[in-house]
PDB file of C-alpha atoms in Angstrom:
ATOM      1  CA  MET A   1      -2.436  26.603  24.127  1.00 47.00           C
ATOM      2  CA  THR A   2      -3.665  26.924  20.534  1.00 67.00           C
ATOM      3  CA  LYS A   3      -0.382  25.580  19.180  1.00 81.00           C
ATOM      4  CA  ILE A   4      -0.559  22.560  21.471  1.00 88.00           C
ATOM      5  CA  GLY A   5      -4.129  21.911  20.325  1.00 86.00           C
ATOM      6  CA  GLY A   6      -3.068  22.184  16.674  1.00 85.00           C
ATOM      7  CA  ILE A   7      -0.190  19.798  17.188  1.00 91.00           C
ATOM      8  CA  LEU A   8      -2.516  17.377  18.973  1.00 93.00           C
ATOM      9  CA  VAL A   9      -5.043  17.538  16.109  1.00 91.00           C
ATOM     10  CA  CYS A  10      -2.288  16.864  13.559  1.00 92.00           C
ATOM     11  CA  LEU A  11      -0.960  13.932  15.583  1.00 95.00           C
ATOM     12  CA  VAL A  12      -4.430  12.389  15.912  1.00 95.00           C
ATOM     13  CA  ILE A  13      -5.096  12.740  12.173  1.00 95.00           C
ATOM     14  CA  VAL A  14      -1.703  11.306  11.246  1.00 96.00           C
ATOM     15  CA  GLY A  15      -2.185   8.493  13.764  1.00 97.00           C
ATOM     16  CA  LEU A  16      -5.565   7.571  12.294  1.00 97.00           C
ATOM     17  CA  ASP A  17      -4.251   7.678   8.726  1.00 97.00           C
ATOM     18  CA  VAL A  18      -1.164   5.629   9.597  1.00 97.00           C
ATOM     19  CA  ALA A  19      -3.372   3.075  11.369  1.00 97.00           C
ATOM     20  CA  ALA A  20      -5.606   2.880   8.280  1.00 97.00           C
ATOM     21  CA  ALA A  21      -2.547   2.466   6.057  1.00 97.00           C
ATOM     22  CA  ILE A  22      -1.131  -0.336   8.183  1.00 97.00           C
ATOM     23  CA  LEU A  23      -4.500  -2.106   8.263  1.00 97.00           C
ATOM     24  CA  GLY A  24      -4.807  -1.817   4.471  1.00 95.00           C
ATOM     25  CA  ILE A  25      -1.330  -3.199   3.861  1.00 95.00           C
ATOM     26  CA  GLN A  26      -1.891  -6.008   6.381  1.00 96.00           C
ATOM     27  CA  ALA A  27      -5.147  -6.838   4.595  1.00 93.00           C
ATOM     28  CA  GLU A  28      -3.201  -7.174   1.346  1.00 92.00           C
ATOM     29  CA  VAL A  29      -0.760  -9.535   3.071  1.00 91.00           C
ATOM     30  CA  ALA A  30      -3.642 -11.617   4.458  1.00 90.00           C
ATOM     31  CA  GLN A  31      -5.285 -11.700   1.026  1.00 87.00           C
ATOM     32  CA  ASN A  32      -2.094 -12.979  -0.590  1.00 84.00           C
ATOM     33  CA  GLN A  33      -1.901 -15.876   1.893  1.00 85.00           C
ATOM     34  CA  VAL A  34      -5.110 -17.561   0.704  1.00 78.00           C
ATOM     35  CA  LYS A  35      -5.165 -20.373  -1.818  1.00 67.00           C
ATOM     36  CA  HIS A  36      -5.446 -19.253  -5.419  1.00 66.00           C
ATOM     37  CA  MET A  37      -4.875 -20.568  -8.911  1.00 65.00           C
ATOM     38  CA  ARG A  38      -3.690 -18.297 -11.698  1.00 64.00           C
ATOM     39  CA  LEU A  39      -3.791 -18.865 -15.435  1.00 64.00           C
ATOM     40  CA  TRP A  40      -2.408 -15.987 -17.491  1.00 63.00           C
ATOM     41  CA  LEU A  41      -4.798 -13.041 -16.859  1.00 63.00           C
ATOM     42  CA  PHE A  42      -7.417 -15.109 -15.046  1.00 67.00           C
ATOM     43  CA  GLU A  43      -7.297 -16.033 -11.411  1.00 68.00           C
ATOM     44  CA  CYS A  44      -9.485 -18.082  -9.078  1.00 70.00           C
ATOM     45  CA  ARG A  45      -9.150 -17.596  -5.356  1.00 71.00           C
ATOM     46  CA  GLU A  46     -10.962 -18.068  -2.103  1.00 76.00           C
ATOM     47  CA  PRO A  47     -11.887 -14.956  -0.099  1.00 79.00           C
ATOM     48  CA  SER A  48      -9.880 -14.177   3.026  1.00 84.00           C
ATOM     49  CA  GLN A  49     -11.925 -13.352   6.104  1.00 89.00           C
ATOM     50  CA  ASP A  50      -8.887 -11.715   7.737  1.00 92.00           C
ATOM     51  CA  ALA A  51      -8.351  -9.508   4.701  1.00 91.00           C
ATOM     52  CA  PHE A  52     -12.041  -8.585   4.757  1.00 92.00           C
ATOM     53  CA  ARG A  53     -11.926  -7.522   8.422  1.00 94.00           C
ATOM     54  CA  LEU A  54      -8.638  -5.640   8.061  1.00 96.00           C
ATOM     55  CA  GLY A  55      -9.774  -3.883   4.891  1.00 95.00           C
ATOM     56  CA  LEU A  56     -13.072  -2.901   6.492  1.00 95.00           C
ATOM     57  CA  GLY A  57     -11.203  -1.569   9.517  1.00 97.00           C
ATOM     58  CA  ALA A  58      -8.869   0.428   7.273  1.00 97.00           C
ATOM     59  CA  ALA A  59     -11.809   1.981   5.412  1.00 97.00           C
ATOM     60  CA  VAL A  60     -13.593   2.905   8.662  1.00 97.00           C
ATOM     61  CA  VAL A  61     -10.468   4.480  10.181  1.00 97.00           C
ATOM     62  CA  LEU A  62      -9.816   6.440   6.970  1.00 97.00           C
ATOM     63  CA  VAL A  63     -13.384   7.788   7.071  1.00 97.00           C
ATOM     64  CA  MET A  64     -12.916   8.769  10.727  1.00 97.00           C
ATOM     65  CA  ALA A  65      -9.725  10.682   9.889  1.00 96.00           C
ATOM     66  CA  HIS A  66     -11.373  12.424   6.957  1.00 96.00           C
ATOM     67  CA  VAL A  67     -14.470  13.445   8.906  1.00 95.00           C
ATOM     68  CA  LEU A  68     -12.340  14.696  11.796  1.00 94.00           C
ATOM     69  CA  ILE A  69     -10.089  16.858   9.616  1.00 94.00           C
ATOM     70  CA  ASN A  70     -13.096  18.379   7.875  1.00 90.00           C
ATOM     71  CA  LEU A  71     -14.705  19.182  11.223  1.00 90.00           C
ATOM     72  CA  VAL A  72     -11.650  20.756  12.840  1.00 89.00           C
ATOM     73  CA  GLY A  73     -10.354  22.398   9.650  1.00 83.00           C
ATOM     74  CA  GLY A  74     -13.479  24.465   9.359  1.00 75.00           C
ATOM     75  CA  CYS A  75     -15.060  25.927   6.273  1.00 71.00           C
ATOM     76  CA  LEU A  76     -13.259  28.464   4.134  1.00 67.00           C
ATOM     77  CA  CYS A  77     -15.835  29.185   1.483  1.00 67.00           C
ATOM     78  CA  ILE A  78     -14.732  30.286  -1.954  1.00 68.00           C
ATOM     79  CA  CYS A  79     -17.695  30.378  -4.308  1.00 63.00           C
ATOM     80  CA  SER A  80     -16.191  31.624  -7.560  1.00 65.00           C
ATOM     81  CA  GLN A  81     -12.967  31.684  -9.489  1.00 69.00           C
ATOM     82  CA  ASP A  82     -12.814  35.475  -9.084  1.00 71.00           C
ATOM     83  CA  GLU A  83     -13.046  35.133  -5.331  1.00 69.00           C
ATOM     84  CA  PHE A  84     -10.359  32.448  -5.418  1.00 66.00           C
ATOM     85  CA  GLN A  85      -7.970  34.690  -7.375  1.00 74.00           C
ATOM     86  CA  ARG A  86      -8.585  37.644  -5.049  1.00 75.00           C
ATOM     87  CA  SER A  87      -8.063  35.611  -1.869  1.00 75.00           C
ATOM     88  CA  SER A  88      -4.748  35.399  -0.046  1.00 81.00           C
ATOM     89  CA  SER A  89      -2.169  32.803  -0.990  1.00 84.00           C
ATOM     90  CA  THR A  90      -2.703  31.073   2.351  1.00 85.00           C
ATOM     91  CA  LYS A  91      -6.396  30.651   1.619  1.00 83.00           C
ATOM     92  CA  GLN A  92      -5.621  29.422  -1.894  1.00 84.00           C
ATOM     93  CA  ILE A  93      -3.202  26.828  -0.527  1.00 89.00           C
ATOM     94  CA  SER A  94      -5.795  25.787   2.027  1.00 89.00           C
ATOM     95  CA  MET A  95      -8.446  25.265  -0.634  1.00 88.00           C
ATOM     96  CA  ALA A  96      -6.022  23.370  -2.887  1.00 89.00           C
ATOM     97  CA  CYS A  97      -5.084  21.071   0.003  1.00 92.00           C
ATOM     98  CA  LEU A  98      -8.769  20.550   0.828  1.00 92.00           C
ATOM     99  CA  VAL A  99      -9.554  19.545  -2.753  1.00 92.00           C
ATOM    100  CA  LEU A 100      -6.533  17.230  -2.891  1.00 95.00           C
ATOM    101  CA  THR A 101      -7.555  15.720   0.448  1.00 96.00           C
ATOM    102  CA  TRP A 102     -10.992  14.899  -0.961  1.00 95.00           C
ATOM    103  CA  ILE A 103      -9.515  13.413  -4.150  1.00 97.00           C
ATOM    104  CA  VAL A 104      -7.026  11.226  -2.276  1.00 97.00           C
ATOM    105  CA  PHE A 105      -9.760  10.187   0.148  1.00 97.00           C
ATOM    106  CA  ALA A 106     -12.146   9.209  -2.663  1.00 97.00           C
ATOM    107  CA  VAL A 107      -9.560   7.143  -4.535  1.00 97.00           C
ATOM    108  CA  GLY A 108      -8.099   5.562  -1.386  1.00 97.00           C
ATOM    109  CA  PHE A 109     -11.498   4.751   0.094  1.00 97.00           C
ATOM    110  CA  GLY A 110     -12.629   3.328  -3.230  1.00 95.00           C
ATOM    111  CA  ALA A 111      -9.555   1.117  -3.471  1.00 95.00           C
ATOM    112  CA  LEU A 112     -10.034  -0.134   0.093  1.00 95.00           C
ATOM    113  CA  VAL A 113     -13.714  -0.890  -0.532  1.00 94.00           C
ATOM    114  CA  ILE A 114     -12.989  -2.744  -3.799  1.00 91.00           C
ATOM    115  CA  GLY A 115     -10.247  -4.769  -2.123  1.00 89.00           C
ATOM    116  CA  THR A 116     -12.423  -5.467   0.899  1.00 90.00           C
ATOM    117  CA  MET A 117     -15.448  -6.528  -1.124  1.00 87.00           C
ATOM    118  CA  SER A 118     -13.341  -8.895  -3.193  1.00 82.00           C
ATOM    119  CA  ASN A 119     -12.729 -10.737   0.083  1.00 82.00           C
ATOM    120  CA  ASN A 120     -16.390 -10.905   1.061  1.00 80.00           C
ATOM    121  CA  LYS A 121     -17.270 -14.320   2.489  1.00 70.00           C
ATOM    122  CA  SER A 122     -19.937 -14.979  -0.125  1.00 63.00           C
ATOM    123  CA  ARG A 123     -17.615 -14.356  -3.063  1.00 57.00           C
ATOM    124  CA  SER A 124     -15.336 -17.024  -4.370  1.00 60.00           C
ATOM    125  CA  SER A 125     -14.181 -15.259  -7.489  1.00 61.00           C
ATOM    126  CA  CYS A 126     -12.732 -16.234 -10.814  1.00 65.00           C
ATOM    127  CA  GLY A 127     -11.917 -13.639 -13.386  1.00 62.00           C
ATOM    128  CA  PHE A 128      -9.406 -10.962 -14.232  1.00 57.00           C
ATOM    129  CA  THR A 129      -6.810 -10.378 -11.587  1.00 57.00           C
ATOM    130  CA  HIS A 130      -7.533  -7.499  -9.221  1.00 61.00           C
ATOM    131  CA  HIS A 131      -4.280  -7.119  -7.388  1.00 73.00           C
ATOM    132  CA  HIS A 132      -3.075  -4.596  -4.903  1.00 85.00           C
ATOM    133  CA  PHE A 133      -6.265  -2.593  -4.265  1.00 91.00           C
ATOM    134  CA  LEU A 134      -5.770  -2.938  -0.513  1.00 93.00           C
ATOM    135  CA  SER A 135      -2.116  -1.912  -0.570  1.00 94.00           C
ATOM    136  CA  ILE A 136      -2.838   0.996  -2.933  1.00 95.00           C
ATOM    137  CA  GLY A 137      -5.562   2.128  -0.526  1.00 95.00           C
ATOM    138  CA  GLY A 138      -3.081   1.802   2.335  1.00 95.00           C
ATOM    139  CA  ILE A 139      -0.464   3.888   0.544  1.00 96.00           C
ATOM    140  CA  LEU A 140      -3.078   6.531  -0.240  1.00 97.00           C
ATOM    141  CA  CYS A 141      -3.846   6.706   3.492  1.00 96.00           C
ATOM    142  CA  PHE A 142      -0.276   7.942   4.043  1.00 97.00           C
ATOM    143  CA  ILE A 143      -0.746  10.562   1.331  1.00 97.00           C
ATOM    144  CA  HIS A 144      -4.084  11.519   2.880  1.00 97.00           C
ATOM    145  CA  ALA A 145      -2.287  12.206   6.161  1.00 97.00           C
ATOM    146  CA  LEU A 146       0.143  14.580   4.425  1.00 96.00           C
ATOM    147  CA  PHE A 147      -2.598  16.574   2.706  1.00 96.00           C
ATOM    148  CA  CYS A 148      -4.706  16.656   5.877  1.00 95.00           C
ATOM    149  CA  VAL A 149      -1.887  18.170   7.901  1.00 95.00           C
ATOM    150  CA  ALA A 150      -1.147  20.668   5.124  1.00 94.00           C
ATOM    151  CA  TYR A 151      -4.841  21.565   4.970  1.00 94.00           C
ATOM    152  CA  TYR A 152      -5.156  22.001   8.728  1.00 93.00           C
ATOM    153  CA  VAL A 153      -2.044  24.169   9.001  1.00 92.00           C
ATOM    154  CA  SER A 154      -2.990  26.350   6.033  1.00 91.00           C
ATOM    155  CA  ALA A 155      -6.669  26.642   7.098  1.00 88.00           C
ATOM    156  CA  THR A 156      -5.618  27.677  10.586  1.00 89.00           C
ATOM    157  CA  ALA A 157      -3.184  30.219   9.148  1.00 88.00           C
ATOM    158  CA  ALA A 158      -5.877  31.573   6.810  1.00 83.00           C
ATOM    159  CA  LYS A 159      -8.293  31.977   9.721  1.00 82.00           C
ATOM    160  CA  ASP A 160      -5.641  33.778  11.781  1.00 81.00           C
ATOM    161  CA  GLU A 161      -4.850  35.991   8.780  1.00 79.00           C
ATOM    162  CA  ALA A 162      -8.523  36.875   8.315  1.00 72.00           C
ATOM    163  CA  ALA A 163      -8.890  37.704  12.020  1.00 72.00           C
ATOM    164  CA  LYS A 164      -6.131  40.340  11.878  1.00 73.00           C
TER     165      LYS A 164
END
């Protein structure tokens, strides 16, 4: 039963991250369909309401996936470098995946928020081009899914190892 639960958790996390990725990439497509004028490094364009909604949805779904994996993954506390070096390789891998998950989440969420806010209804912007934030955020959602699954599997293995 535990294996089925673990597989279900991984599928839910991957499903949420894939949904966030698709929404982010679709937001980029919607953003590229609005009217814009480009002159060398400067660009003027109207905001896209569809891109705003899709980008916001992608950011919310990414946050849901990240919160869920942190809740079900549990807490494997390592407070010092000495403790990290003395811990098992499974626990070290788990902590490395957790840190990478947080880094990918922060960068991906930031990219989605920047891309989404550039499509805010009240902003008709002219300035330096800010391309591909939404698609970069979407791609990072896929990477987030990989690190989340690796974290969950290694955290579960570390807990089982500690219980023996």
